[in-house]
Structure formats: structure tokens, C-alpha cells
Short mmCIF file of C-alpha atoms in Angstrom, two decimals:
data_model
loop_
_atom_site.label_atom_id
_atom_site.label_comp_id
_atom_site.label_asym_id
_atom_site.label_seq_id
_atom_site.Cartn_x
_atom_site.Cartn_y
_atom_site.Cartn_z
CA UNK I 729 360.57 70.75 -6.20
CA UNK I 730 361.69 67.13 -6.26
CA UNK I 731 361.50 64.83 -3.23
CA UNK I 732 363.87 62.29 -1.75
CA UNK I 733 362.78 59.65 0.75
CA UNK I 734 364.82 57.61 3.19
CA UNK I 735 364.08 54.87 5.73
CA UNK I 736 364.91 55.39 9.41
CA UNK I 737 364.14 53.67 12.69
CA UNK I 738 363.68 54.91 16.23
CA UNK I 739 362.66 53.38 19.56
CA UNK I 740 358.97 53.57 20.41
CA UNK I 741 357.13 53.90 23.68
CA UNK I 742 357.23 50.14 24.46
CA UNK I 743 360.90 49.78 23.57
CA UNK I 744 360.33 48.38 20.09
CA UNK I 745 362.04 49.57 16.93
CA UNK I 746 359.59 51.63 14.87
CA UNK I 747 359.94 51.92 11.10
CA UNK I 748 359.69 55.38 9.59
CA UNK I 749 360.34 57.33 6.42
CA UNK I 750 361.53 60.88 6.02
CA UNK I 751 360.29 62.62 2.89
CA UNK I 752 362.54 65.63 2.24
CA UNK I 753 362.59 68.34 -0.39
CA UNK I 754 365.57 68.39 -2.73
CA UNK I 755 366.18 71.99 -1.90
CA UNK I 756 365.81 74.14 1.20
CA UNK I 757 363.85 72.56 4.06
CA UNK I 758 361.61 75.17 5.62
CA UNK I 759 360.37 73.04 8.48
CA UNK I 760 359.41 69.55 9.63
CA UNK I 761 356.06 67.84 10.07
CA UNK I 762 355.17 64.64 11.94
CA UNK I 763 352.45 62.45 10.39
CA UNK I 764 350.35 59.88 12.32
CA UNK I 765 348.52 57.30 10.20
CA UNK I 766 344.97 56.03 10.63
CA UNK I 767 343.84 53.16 12.88
CA UNK I 768 345.50 49.83 11.90
CA UNK I 769 346.87 51.51 8.74
CA UNK I 770 350.55 52.21 8.09
CA UNK I 771 352.90 54.98 7.03
CA UNK I 772 352.75 53.55 3.49
CA UNK I 773 349.03 54.13 3.01
CA UNK I 774 348.61 55.91 -0.33
CA UNK I 775 347.11 59.02 1.27
CA UNK I 776 349.95 59.32 3.80
CA UNK I 777 352.55 58.94 1.09
CA UNK I 778 350.88 61.41 -1.26
CA UNK I 779 350.35 64.06 1.40
CA UNK I 780 353.95 63.72 2.59
CA UNK I 781 355.26 63.99 -0.97
CA UNK I 782 353.09 67.03 -1.60
CA UNK I 783 354.40 68.78 1.50
CA UNK I 784 358.02 67.89 0.69
CA UNK I 785 357.57 69.31 -2.81
CA UNK I 786 356.68 72.58 -1.09
CA UNK I 787 359.70 72.59 1.21
CA UNK I 788 358.27 70.82 4.28
CA UNK I 789 360.02 67.60 5.33
CA UNK I 790 357.75 64.93 6.82
CA UNK I 791 358.42 62.02 9.16
CA UNK I 792 355.75 59.30 8.87
CA UNK I 793 356.06 56.13 10.90
CA UNK I 794 354.33 52.87 11.74
CA UNK I 795 352.89 52.66 15.24
CA UNK I 796 354.03 49.74 17.40
CA UNK I 797 352.94 46.39 15.96
CA UNK I 798 351.83 47.84 12.61
CA UNK I 799 353.41 48.03 9.17
CA UNK I 800 357.13 47.36 9.38
CA UNK I 801 357.48 48.29 13.06
CA UNK I 802 358.36 45.73 15.71
CA UNK I 803 356.17 44.84 18.67
CA UNK I 804 352.73 43.35 19.15
CA UNK I 805 349.65 45.33 18.28
CA UNK I 806 347.84 43.51 21.10
CA UNK I 807 350.12 45.24 23.61
CA UNK I 808 349.28 48.74 22.37
CA UNK I 809 346.68 51.21 23.52
CA UNK I 810 345.64 54.70 22.49
CA UNK I 811 347.94 55.90 25.29
CA UNK I 812 350.89 54.01 23.79
CA UNK I 813 350.10 55.59 20.40
CA UNK I 814 350.45 59.00 22.03
CA UNK I 815 353.73 57.92 23.58
CA UNK I 816 354.95 56.68 20.18
CA UNK I 817 354.22 60.13 18.76
CA UNK I 818 356.13 61.83 21.57
CA UNK I 819 359.03 59.41 21.00
CA UNK I 820 358.98 60.27 17.29
CA UNK I 821 359.12 63.99 18.10
CA UNK I 822 361.97 63.40 20.56
CA UNK I 823 363.92 61.53 17.87
CA UNK I 824 363.30 64.31 15.35
CA UNK I 825 364.46 66.92 17.86
CA UNK I 826 367.69 65.01 18.45
CA UNK I 827 368.44 63.91 14.89
CA UNK I 828 366.74 66.43 12.59
CA UNK I 829 364.62 69.25 13.94
CA UNK I 830 361.54 69.22 16.15
CA UNK I 831 358.27 69.17 14.20
CA UNK I 832 356.56 72.48 13.62
CA UNK I 833 353.41 70.79 12.34
CA UNK I 834 351.57 67.69 13.61
CA UNK I 835 349.27 65.88 11.16
CA UNK I 836 346.99 62.98 12.06
CA UNK I 837 344.65 60.87 9.94
CA UNK I 838 341.56 59.33 11.60
CA UNK I 839 342.55 57.97 15.04
CA UNK I 840 346.01 59.39 14.31
CA UNK I 841 344.30 62.79 14.33
CA UNK I 842 342.98 62.18 17.83
CA UNK I 843 346.47 61.05 18.85
CA UNK I 844 348.23 64.20 17.60
CA UNK I 845 345.65 66.34 19.42
CA UNK I 846 346.43 64.49 22.64
CA UNK I 847 350.21 64.57 22.07
CA UNK I 848 350.50 68.23 21.02
CA UNK I 849 350.90 69.70 24.51
CA UNK I 850 353.98 67.47 25.02
CA UNK I 851 355.64 68.71 21.80
CA UNK I 852 356.23 72.40 22.57
CA UNK I 853 357.79 73.25 19.19
CA UNK I 854 354.60 72.31 17.34
CA UNK I 855 352.84 75.48 16.24
CA UNK I 856 350.03 73.89 14.25
CA UNK I 857 347.95 70.70 14.41
CA UNK I 858 346.00 69.33 11.46
CA UNK I 859 343.52 66.45 11.57
CA UNK I 860 342.04 64.50 8.66
CA UNK I 861 338.80 62.60 9.24
CA UNK I 862 339.49 62.47 12.98
CA UNK I 863 336.96 61.28 15.56
CA UNK I 864 335.94 63.67 18.34
CA UNK I 865 336.13 60.75 20.77
CA UNK I 866 338.90 58.12 20.41
CA UNK I 867 336.35 55.55 21.57
CA UNK I 868 334.68 55.95 18.20
CA UNK I 869 336.94 53.19 16.85
CA UNK I 870 335.17 50.62 19.02
CA UNK I 871 332.39 50.32 16.48
CA UNK I 872 334.94 48.66 14.19
CA UNK I 873 335.02 45.68 16.55
CA UNK I 874 331.33 44.87 16.08
CA UNK I 875 330.08 41.95 18.15
CA UNK I 876 333.61 41.23 19.37
CA UNK I 877 333.36 44.00 21.96
CA UNK I 878 331.38 41.79 24.37
CA UNK I 879 333.91 38.98 23.92
CA UNK I 880 336.81 41.36 24.62
CA UNK I 881 335.07 42.64 27.76
CA UNK I 882 334.28 39.09 28.92
CA UNK I 883 337.50 37.25 28.05
CA UNK I 884 340.01 40.06 28.22
CA UNK I 885 340.92 39.83 24.52
CA UNK I 886 339.64 38.67 21.14
CA UNK I 887 340.66 38.58 17.51
CA UNK I 888 338.97 41.14 15.25
CA UNK I 889 339.24 41.51 11.50
CA UNK I 890 339.91 45.05 10.29
CA UNK I 891 340.42 45.83 6.64
CA UNK I 892 340.66 42.13 5.89
CA UNK I 893 343.48 41.59 8.41
CA UNK I 894 343.23 39.92 11.84
CA UNK I 895 344.26 41.87 14.93
CA UNK I 896 344.24 40.76 18.56
CA UNK I 897 342.64 43.43 20.75
CA UNK I 898 342.80 43.40 24.53
CA UNK I 899 340.49 44.93 27.11
CA UNK I 900 343.23 47.39 28.07
CA UNK I 901 342.84 48.94 24.62
CA UNK I 902 339.12 49.55 25.20
CA UNK I 903 339.70 50.88 28.71
CA UNK I 904 342.36 53.31 27.50
CA UNK I 905 339.97 54.73 24.90
CA UNK I 906 337.43 55.51 27.61
CA UNK I 907 340.04 57.44 29.57
CA UNK I 908 340.90 59.83 26.75
CA UNK I 909 338.16 62.36 26.24
CA UNK I 910 339.48 65.02 23.85
CA UNK I 911 337.19 67.95 24.58
CA UNK I 912 339.24 69.35 27.49
CA UNK I 913 342.49 68.60 25.67
CA UNK I 914 341.38 70.53 22.59
CA UNK I 915 340.21 73.43 24.74
CA UNK I 916 343.72 73.95 26.06
CA UNK I 917 345.50 73.12 22.80
CA UNK I 918 346.99 76.62 22.31
CA UNK I 919 347.96 75.71 18.74
CA UNK I 920 346.54 76.66 15.38
CA UNK I 921 344.10 73.91 14.43
CA UNK I 922 343.12 72.85 10.91
CA UNK I 923 340.34 70.25 10.57
CA UNK I 924 339.84 68.35 7.30
CA UNK I 925 336.74 66.19 6.99
CA UNK I 926 334.69 64.68 4.19
CA UNK I 927 330.92 65.23 4.40
CA UNK I 928 330.45 61.76 2.85
CA UNK I 929 332.83 60.01 5.27
CA UNK I 930 331.13 56.68 6.07
CA UNK I 931 333.71 55.68 8.70
CA UNK I 932 333.93 58.78 10.89
CA UNK I 933 330.86 60.95 10.40
CA UNK I 934 331.06 64.67 9.64
CA UNK I 935 329.47 65.44 13.03
CA UNK I 936 332.85 64.60 14.59
CA UNK I 937 334.41 67.57 12.79
CA UNK I 938 331.71 69.82 14.22
CA UNK I 939 332.44 68.64 17.77
CA UNK I 940 336.17 69.14 17.35
CA UNK I 941 335.66 72.61 15.91
CA UNK I 942 333.27 73.63 18.69
CA UNK I 943 335.65 72.41 21.40
CA UNK I 944 338.67 74.24 19.99
CA UNK I 945 339.56 77.86 20.61
CA UNK I 946 340.70 80.18 17.85
CA UNK I 947 342.73 80.17 15.67
CA UNK I 948 340.89 77.24 14.09
CA UNK I 949 339.87 76.38 10.54
CA UNK I 950 337.71 73.78 8.82
CA UNK I 951 338.15 72.48 5.27
CA UNK I 952 335.50 70.32 3.66
CA UNK I 953 336.81 67.45 1.50
CA UNK I 954 333.93 67.30 -0.93
CA UNK I 955 333.39 63.85 -2.52
CA UNK I 956 336.35 62.31 -0.64
CA UNK I 957 336.19 59.03 1.26
CA UNK I 958 337.68 58.36 4.69
CA UNK I 959 341.00 57.00 3.38
CA UNK I 960 341.39 59.69 0.67
CA UNK I 961 341.85 56.99 -1.94
CA UNK I 962 341.59 59.49 -4.80
CA UNK I 963 344.93 61.05 -5.63
CA UNK I 964 343.31 64.46 -6.13
CA UNK I 965 341.97 64.52 -2.57
CA UNK I 966 345.37 63.83 -0.99
CA UNK I 967 346.98 66.40 -3.29
CA UNK I 968 344.38 68.98 -2.22
CA UNK I 969 345.07 68.30 1.46
CA UNK I 970 348.82 68.77 0.89
CA UNK I 971 348.27 72.04 -0.99
CA UNK I 972 345.98 73.51 1.67
CA UNK I 973 348.23 72.28 4.49
CA UNK I 974 351.30 73.94 3.01
CA UNK I 975 349.46 77.22 2.50
CA UNK I 976 348.10 77.12 6.07
CA UNK I 977 351.59 76.40 7.41
CA UNK I 978 353.12 79.46 5.72
CA UNK I 979 352.65 81.51 8.89
CA UNK I 980 354.76 79.05 10.89
CA UNK I 981 357.64 78.64 8.48
CA UNK I 982 360.53 80.85 7.40
CA UNK I 983 360.45 82.23 3.90
CA UNK I 984 361.84 79.91 1.22
CA UNK I 985 363.91 82.64 -0.41
CA UNK I 986 365.18 86.13 0.41
CA UNK I 987 362.28 88.55 0.39
CA UNK I 988 364.12 91.10 -1.73
CA UNK I 989 367.46 91.20 -3.52
CA UNK I 990 368.01 94.39 -5.48
CA UNK I 991 370.28 94.01 -8.50
CA UNK I 992 370.97 96.46 -11.29
CA UNK I 993 370.81 95.50 -14.96
CA UNK I 994 373.71 93.26 -15.91
CA UNK I 995 374.60 92.55 -12.27
CA UNK I 996 374.35 89.15 -10.57
CA UNK I 997 374.16 88.89 -6.77
CA UNK I 998 375.04 85.73 -4.84
CA UNK I 999 373.92 85.68 -1.20
CA UNK I 1000 374.67 83.05 1.41
CA UNK I 1001 371.47 81.15 2.26
CA UNK I 1002 372.58 80.62 5.91
CA UNK I 1003 371.77 76.91 5.58
CA UNK I 1004 375.17 75.40 6.21
CA UNK I 1005 378.33 75.83 4.15
CA UNK I 1006 377.29 75.51 0.51
CA UNK I 1007 373.73 76.74 -0.28
CA UNK I 1008 373.55 80.16 -1.95
CA UNK I 1009 370.85 82.35 -3.45
CA UNK I 1010 371.59 83.74 -6.91
CA UNK I 1011 369.79 86.84 -8.16
CA UNK I 1012 369.91 87.76 -11.84
CA UNK I 1013 367.43 90.43 -12.83
CA UNK I 1014 364.04 89.27 -11.55
CA UNK I 1015 365.15 85.63 -11.37
CA UNK I 1016 366.04 83.79 -8.16
CA UNK I 1017 368.08 80.58 -8.38
CA UNK I 1018 369.79 78.21 -5.95
CA UNK I 1019 373.41 77.11 -5.94
CA UNK I 1020 374.70 74.19 -3.89
CA UNK I 1021 377.06 71.24 -4.10
CA UNK I 1022 376.02 67.61 -4.63
CA UNK I 1023 375.56 65.29 -1.66
CA UNK I 1024 378.70 63.37 -2.68
CA UNK I 1025 380.88 66.29 -1.54
CA UNK I 1026 378.85 67.24 1.51
CA UNK I 1027 376.28 69.55 -0.05
CA UNK I 1028 372.51 69.33 -0.02
CA UNK I 1029 372.00 69.16 -3.79
CA UNK I 1030 369.45 71.98 -3.50
CA UNK I 1031 370.67 73.65 -6.69
CA UNK I 1032 373.29 73.46 -9.43
CA UNK I 1033 376.96 73.56 -8.41
CA UNK I 1034 379.10 76.56 -9.46
CA UNK I 1035 380.63 74.73 -12.42
CA UNK I 1036 377.13 73.65 -13.47
CA UNK I 1037 376.26 77.33 -13.85
CA UNK I 1038 379.43 77.84 -15.90
CA UNK I 1039 378.48 74.97 -18.23
CA UNK I 1040 374.91 76.27 -18.40
CA UNK I 1041 376.18 79.69 -19.46
CA UNK I 1042 378.28 78.19 -22.23
CA UNK I 1043 375.51 75.83 -23.35
CA UNK I 1044 372.84 78.54 -23.40
CA UNK I 1045 375.11 80.92 -25.29
CA UNK I 1046 376.01 78.17 -27.79
CA UNK I 1047 372.37 77.38 -28.58
CA UNK I 1048 371.35 81.03 -28.82
CA UNK I 1049 374.24 81.82 -31.16
CA UNK I 1050 373.53 78.85 -33.42
CA UNK I 1051 369.81 79.64 -33.64
CA UNK I 1052 370.49 83.27 -34.50
CA UNK I 1053 373.01 82.30 -37.21
CA UNK I 1054 370.75 79.61 -38.69
CA UNK I 1055 367.80 82.01 -38.78
CA UNK I 1056 369.87 84.64 -40.56
CA UNK I 1057 370.99 82.04 -43.13
CA UNK I 1058 367.52 80.59 -43.54
CA UNK I 1059 368.61 77.14 -42.36
CA UNK I 1060 366.00 75.03 -40.59
CA UNK I 1061 366.94 73.62 -37.19
CA UNK I 1062 364.22 71.35 -35.88
CA UNK I 1063 365.84 70.41 -32.58
CA UNK I 1064 368.97 71.73 -30.86
CA UNK I 1065 370.62 70.36 -27.73
CA UNK I 1066 374.04 71.02 -26.21
CA UNK I 1067 375.48 68.73 -23.52
CA UNK I 1068 378.55 69.74 -21.56
CA UNK I 1069 380.87 68.27 -18.96
CA UNK I 1070 383.74 69.87 -17.02
CA UNK I 1071 386.84 68.05 -15.88
CA UNK I 1072 390.49 68.64 -15.00
CA UNK I 1073 393.00 66.65 -17.01
CA UNK I 1074 396.76 66.35 -17.15
CA UNK I 1075 398.20 68.95 -19.51
CA UNK I 1076 400.33 66.32 -21.23
CA UNK I 1077 397.12 64.55 -22.30
CA UNK I 1078 395.76 67.69 -24.01
CA UNK I 1079 397.20 67.95 -27.51
CA UNK I 1080 395.66 71.38 -28.19
CA UNK I 1081 396.66 73.03 -24.91
CA UNK I 1082 399.46 75.58 -24.67
CA UNK I 1083 400.15 74.50 -21.10
CA UNK I 1084 402.21 71.33 -21.08
CA UNK I 1085 402.65 70.74 -17.34
CA UNK I 1086 400.29 70.24 -14.43
CA UNK I 1087 396.50 70.20 -14.80
CA UNK I 1088 394.25 72.09 -17.17
CA UNK I 1089 390.48 72.62 -17.23
CA UNK I 1090 388.65 70.84 -20.02
CA UNK I 1091 385.04 71.27 -21.16
CA UNK I 1092 383.59 68.65 -23.47
CA UNK I 1093 380.75 70.08 -25.54
CA UNK I 1094 378.50 67.87 -27.67
CA UNK I 1095 375.99 69.65 -29.91
CA UNK I 1096 373.07 67.64 -31.27
CA UNK I 1097 371.28 69.24 -34.23
CA UNK I 1098 368.24 67.75 -35.94
CA UNK I 1099 367.16 69.20 -39.26
CA UNK I 1100 367.74 69.14 -43.06
CA UNK I 1101 371.36 70.36 -42.96
CA UNK I 1102 374.17 69.17 -45.22
CA UNK I 1103 377.76 68.45 -44.14
CA UNK I 1104 379.02 71.92 -45.06
CA UNK I 1105 376.27 73.62 -43.08
CA UNK I 1106 376.99 71.47 -40.02
CA UNK I 1107 380.70 72.21 -40.28
CA UNK I 1108 379.95 75.95 -40.43
CA UNK I 1109 377.71 75.69 -37.34
CA UNK I 1110 380.57 73.99 -35.49
CA UNK I 1111 382.75 77.01 -36.32
CA UNK I 1112 380.02 79.41 -35.20
CA UNK I 1113 379.66 77.57 -31.87
CA UNK I 1114 383.25 78.53 -31.05
CA UNK I 1115 382.37 82.17 -31.67
CA UNK I 1116 379.62 82.46 -29.08
CA UNK I 1117 380.40 85.28 -26.58
CA UNK I 1118 380.76 83.04 -23.53
CA UNK I 1119 383.06 80.69 -25.44
CA UNK I 1120 385.26 83.63 -26.42
CA UNK I 1121 385.23 84.96 -22.86
CA UNK I 1122 386.50 81.63 -21.57
CA UNK I 1123 389.37 81.74 -24.07
CA UNK I 1124 390.26 85.38 -23.52
CA UNK I 1125 392.37 86.72 -20.70
CA UNK I 1126 390.02 87.52 -17.83
CA UNK I 1127 390.74 89.93 -14.98
CA UNK I 1128 388.66 89.66 -11.82
CA UNK I 1129 388.87 92.75 -9.59
CA UNK I 1130 387.88 91.94 -6.02
CA UNK I 1131 386.74 94.44 -3.37
CA UNK I 1132 385.66 93.44 0.13
CA UNK I 1133 383.21 95.77 1.89
CA UNK I 1134 380.96 95.54 4.90
CA UNK I 1135 381.04 96.47 8.54
CA UNK I 1136 383.49 95.01 11.02
#
């Protein structure tokens, strides 16, 4: 499933505008997740982007945002604390609830994992919480400040360099970390918990995963990220996290398609998807397809439009008919492609139409054939294209008999 991404903004805990992205599936959205990035990282970290894309490809839309003072968000990092990070998360969930849909899943990377654990009880719609390389104690991040800790304690603030970038850290940040022990919070989480951690994590040791797991009540799960680093810099590691996350979330999310549509041979069933006005499920034999309208006319672009299916039927029938005829004649076709477009034109502009007033439907069909064929053979194939069954059906008189059934 393809993914589309858009930029949004919402107001954070300190009143600043926070930058965010929504990664959505092009197709039915089964639920929403909220992603919290790692300490002093951003929503655009490769791992965050890859995990969000992977979830969206599986039908789960993701909001990822920059905490106050980081990435493209407004505000000063120096004014933030772990408590304000939690408030930013709650503000993000409030915005999602008002503008999209409340998050069913909370995901946090590193200190973001500790933040989603602390925020979960204030986001009642969240049914599952997942952490990636999260510390058992938010105060674990203090070791990143090295010898600057004493200076921060003495002078009230100091500049520290993290990941090659300078950040001003105030004593309030350190004090807030001390006030947020997670053990009791995790014990009353009352959410499904999934803990990802890399045994070789050199930033947040694997012992943190053990502490989190021991503090949590069931249902809880642990997934080892073998050979991964803390930031999941390898594409394969982020992709693995997304795949496991989506499978774990299945129990929280509605099914992506009707569980069963019985159709007899030769019958096609079209069932409203109950996702607004346009989306439909199409059942043909054992195949399940989507129909929708493009975004330009108010649809969700989650599947081909009705006329797209009509063109597809004609195109498929054209190719099948030409291949069968060429095979019977012993003619070699190396590559065959039919491109079609539907339009409505004024009858007076259609020289071959019997109707001379009003509008008529027109289908332009362009057939591209590669192979050692001479002019006579190509001309004959053009004649055969007009004899394909769907083509003839479109030119014949068609009667549609409609019956409406169902309870009142």
C-alpha cells in the first residue's frame, strides 16, 4: 500500500507551534498511532520516518512531531522538561482527537518511550504502548551531559553538546527527571505493552528493557533487536520494528476488508465500505478490490474509480484477445500494452457517432505492440481489438435489470 505524507502544526504544552507530519495509507485507514522521537532528535530521524512509513503501508496512519524547541517546532529547548514533553504528547493526542481520530497506539523511541509510558494514562483511547530502546528511568539521559551536570547544578544552566549540536539545559530539566520514576506508572498502565530493545545498545543498556518488563503487568511482550544500534540506523531494523508493530496492533484495529463476501461464479459483489461516501469493496471470485474516487472530487483515492474499472475491463479484454489471436496465427508479440482514457465530448465533435446532439462518451484506446510484425499484421490486430468481447458489449444495446431487496 502506498503512503502519502503531509505537514501539519498544532499548539504544544508551552503555547508554541509544533511541527508534525501525518503519514497516511493511500487506502483504508485502520487506526492512528502517535510517535514520540528520541532525546534531542526530531520527527525526521530516519528510523522515525521509516517506521511511520512501514505502519502507513499496513493501514496505520502515524502522527510524528517535533517536541518544543526541536526540529522545526517553535520554542526554546532550554524551557522544556520531561514534564513538558509529556504535555506535548497529550496536546498532540488532543489535536488528533479533534482533527483526525484519537491514537490507538502510542510509540516512543528512547526518552520518547519513557514519555509515552508516562502520558498513556491521559490518553484513554490508546490501547497499546510500544517503546524502542527506552530507559527504565528518565534520569538515564543525564549521563549524556557528562561533566556539565555539576555546572548545571551550580549555575542553574549550562550548554551541552549532544550529537554534535549545542543545547542549553537548565536545572529544572534535571529536577523534573528526578520526579518521574516510571515503575509505579508502568504498574498501573492497563495497556498492552510491547518493548523493543537492542542487546548491543550502547546508549541505553539492555538492562533497562528488563526493568520495564518486570515492572509491567500482562499483557506485555519483548522483542530483541539483534545487531541493531540505539538509533536503528539500518533500514532493515526500522522495517522489522514496523512489521512487528503492525502485527501486534492487529488485535486493536478493525479488519482491513470484509471478513467474508460470498459470490457465485460469474457474479461480482460491490459492498459499501462504511468509510464515508465513496469507498467500496469489490468481490470477484476470490479477489477483493477497492473502489473509490480521487481526492480531487472528494474521495480518498483508496482504489480505482468506477470508470477506471470500466477502462481496465476493456484494456484487459483487448490484450487477452490480441494475445490469443497472435498465438493462433504464430505471430510473435514481445511486449503488449493498452492505454485508455474516458471522457465526455460534444456529439458534434464526434465524426463517427450516430448521436449528433448533446454529449457522448468517448474512450481513447492506444495499443502499443513490440515485435517483428509487418504493416498488414498490425492492421489485422487493430481489427481484432475491436472484436474483443468487452468492446462488443460496449457497442451493443445493454439492458440493466435492477431489483432492490433488503429489510425495511
